[in-house]
Amino acid sequence: MENNLLALILLLPFGGACLAFALPSDRLRPWLLPLCGSLHLVLTFVVIQAGPLSAANGWLGIDPLSRLILLIISLLFCGCSFYALGYLRYRISWGNRIFVTCLLLFLFAMTLAAMARHLGILWVAVETTTVSSAPLIYYNRNRLSIEATWKYLLLGSVGIALAMLGILFVAYAGLAGGGHVSLQFDDILHGAATYSRPWLKAGFVFLLVGFGTKVGFAPLHTWKPDAYGEAPGLVGALLAGGLTSVAFLALLRTLQIMDAASEAVMAREAFLAMGLISMAFAAVFVIRQPDFKRMLAYSSVEHMGILAIGVSVGGIATFGAMFHLLNNALTKGVLFLAAGNIHRRFESKRVGDVRGAIILLPFSASLFLLGFLAITGSPPFAPFISEFTILQGIFSGGHYVTGGLFLFFLAVIFIGMGSTVLSVVFGNPPEKKGDENYRETLATTGAPLIMLLIILVLGVYLPDPVRRIFADAAALLEVRP
């Protein structure tokens, strides 16, 4: 039963990708996205209810962290898949065979990464996310999109190569410590106490830099503004909410290894440093940002930093970080999908060219404004609860300098993003008309509206079954094997 369930949730998007590539009709092909997305979400709920699972001789499995990441991936992809129906209908003349196929392969790769219990499989899955998402970034087929895709592939490949070197160092640390070489995650956790410390620490550094590049920690984030800025809105949502969550999971696996080897202090201090640096970079570059989609990229850098700080502090802040993983993903979905609608109507991402969106696109502009309030931690949205929980953990742990910097960066980013968002949403529309034929539809506004409602409800009331998902994931990171 366990093998069948895990195989099914993996084969569903892979089979859908094969069918999408073979299907000749550009009009029928996009319907595979909501079909596979909905079935994947149903299977995810079954997996969550089933508890710990293991398959393929322990190389694949489900633990509390896997359940959380699967939930994030599935919810976000399902919402984006329905949005894609309206988006691809609008751009039917462009063709969608590669786009739909790569979207489903992207879902397959993220699912595999979430289920991986072997560092080699995890590495392959993260690399597959890079390969499958690159054509999605290039979808607009212009000079800027090919430049963004090239930068994404180049920096992503460098990062993943460093991560591979880190994995080899971890394996050699086991051999140098007198044990046997194994990349299976459970074997590493059980034997980490005997691993050679110099090799293990070197491996951790390479893994942090390698997977940190995929997460988009500053100063390793330079691919993000271009990729998020040039990719279609739904692709930006999946990159900012899905890919970064999967890459952050890979970093959490390395943190578990360091905890098991009694090297938690070094690892958590490194996470804290990366988190603060990321928030600082975001605070600097979000000020007077002339491109509202690039602004969202720097917001992503900020929130990856918030997650790293929460995990580094530990305690209740770890629970806040797990909660914030979901909040960040769904709120980024709201923002990128709404930004995509605004971009198509005005045919520009420049703040100077986009004004009065609330007049021309009342639903999308409202979603963009409310998404901004949510992502900056305004009540009553769920990110306020998760960020406040992280802040509570920071101060209760005596990290007063960190807490002060945390609040300062949040304030600066709120002001910087607010200036851009208010300029886009309000005012008088520019004389440049853009695409006057573009109209908001349920397909392009329904998905971000549902995501916004979810984070609103979770900000007001957190059901106990949902709370347990975050609590179990946090507890796994606090356990010292």
PDB file of N, CA and C in Angstrom, residues 34 43 57 83 133 188 197 204 217 281 286 296 313 336 370 375:
ATOM      1  N   PRO A  34      -5.090  21.406 -14.449  1.00  0.00           N
ATOM      2  CA  PRO A  34      -5.983  21.301 -13.286  1.00  0.00           C
ATOM      3  C   PRO A  34      -6.365  19.869 -12.955  1.00  0.00           C
ATOM      4  N   LEU A  43      -4.293  13.228  -3.483  1.00  0.00           N
ATOM      5  CA  LEU A  43      -3.317  12.238  -3.023  1.00  0.00           C
ATOM      6  C   LEU A  43      -2.458  12.790  -1.889  1.00  0.00           C
ATOM      7  N   ASN A  57      12.995   0.642  -0.584  1.00  0.00           N
ATOM      8  CA  ASN A  57      14.037   0.286   0.385  1.00  0.00           C
ATOM      9  C   ASN A  57      14.517   1.475   1.204  1.00  0.00           C
ATOM     10  N   TYR A  83      -5.432  28.801 -12.824  1.00  0.00           N
ATOM     11  CA  TYR A  83      -5.072  30.105 -13.397  1.00  0.00           C
ATOM     12  C   TYR A  83      -4.505  29.923 -14.805  1.00  0.00           C
ATOM     13  N   SER A 133      12.200  23.878 -15.182  1.00  0.00           N
ATOM     14  CA  SER A 133      11.638  25.228 -15.052  1.00  0.00           C
ATOM     15  C   SER A 133      12.290  26.238 -15.987  1.00  0.00           C
ATOM     16  N   ILE A 188      22.797   8.204   7.528  1.00  0.00           N
ATOM     17  CA  ILE A 188      23.650   9.347   7.880  1.00  0.00           C
ATOM     18  C   ILE A 188      23.304   9.856   9.272  1.00  0.00           C
ATOM     19  N   ARG A 197      34.915  15.358  11.654  1.00  0.00           N
ATOM     20  CA  ARG A 197      34.405  16.719  11.775  1.00  0.00           C
ATOM     21  C   ARG A 197      34.885  17.663  10.657  1.00  0.00           C
ATOM     22  N   PHE A 204      29.066  20.649   4.901  1.00  0.00           N
ATOM     23  CA  PHE A 204      27.954  21.534   5.258  1.00  0.00           C
ATOM     24  C   PHE A 204      28.078  22.887   4.567  1.00  0.00           C
ATOM     25  N   PHE A 217      19.267  32.825  -1.114  1.00  0.00           N
ATOM     26  CA  PHE A 217      19.843  33.649  -0.056  1.00  0.00           C
ATOM     27  C   PHE A 217      20.764  34.697  -0.679  1.00  0.00           C
ATOM     28  N   PHE A 281      19.910  42.754   2.326  1.00  0.00           N
ATOM     29  CA  PHE A 281      19.946  42.986   0.884  1.00  0.00           C
ATOM     30  C   PHE A 281      18.565  43.352   0.360  1.00  0.00           C
ATOM     31  N   VAL A 286      14.783  46.861  -2.343  1.00  0.00           N
ATOM     32  CA  VAL A 286      13.346  47.037  -2.536  1.00  0.00           C
ATOM     33  C   VAL A 286      12.963  48.514  -2.542  1.00  0.00           C
ATOM     34  N   LEU A 296       8.979  41.812  -6.193  1.00  0.00           N
ATOM     35  CA  LEU A 296       8.538  40.566  -5.570  1.00  0.00           C
ATOM     36  C   LEU A 296       9.703  39.588  -5.413  1.00  0.00           C
ATOM     37  N   VAL A 313      17.087  30.161  15.302  1.00  0.00           N
ATOM     38  CA  VAL A 313      16.792  30.486  16.702  1.00  0.00           C
ATOM     39  C   VAL A 313      16.258  29.268  17.442  1.00  0.00           C
ATOM     40  N   PHE A 336       2.067  37.147  -7.345  1.00  0.00           N
ATOM     41  CA  PHE A 336       2.563  36.931  -8.702  1.00  0.00           C
ATOM     42  C   PHE A 336       1.427  36.772  -9.707  1.00  0.00           C
ATOM     43  N   LEU A 370      -3.936  43.660  -1.242  1.00  0.00           N
ATOM     44  CA  LEU A 370      -4.119  42.816  -0.060  1.00  0.00           C
ATOM     45  C   LEU A 370      -2.972  41.819   0.085  1.00  0.00           C
ATOM     46  N   ILE A 375       1.927  39.874   2.840  1.00  0.00           N
ATOM     47  CA  ILE A 375       3.332  39.454   2.799  1.00  0.00           C
ATOM     48  C   ILE A 375       4.200  40.310   3.702  1.00  0.00           C
TER      49      ILE A 375
END
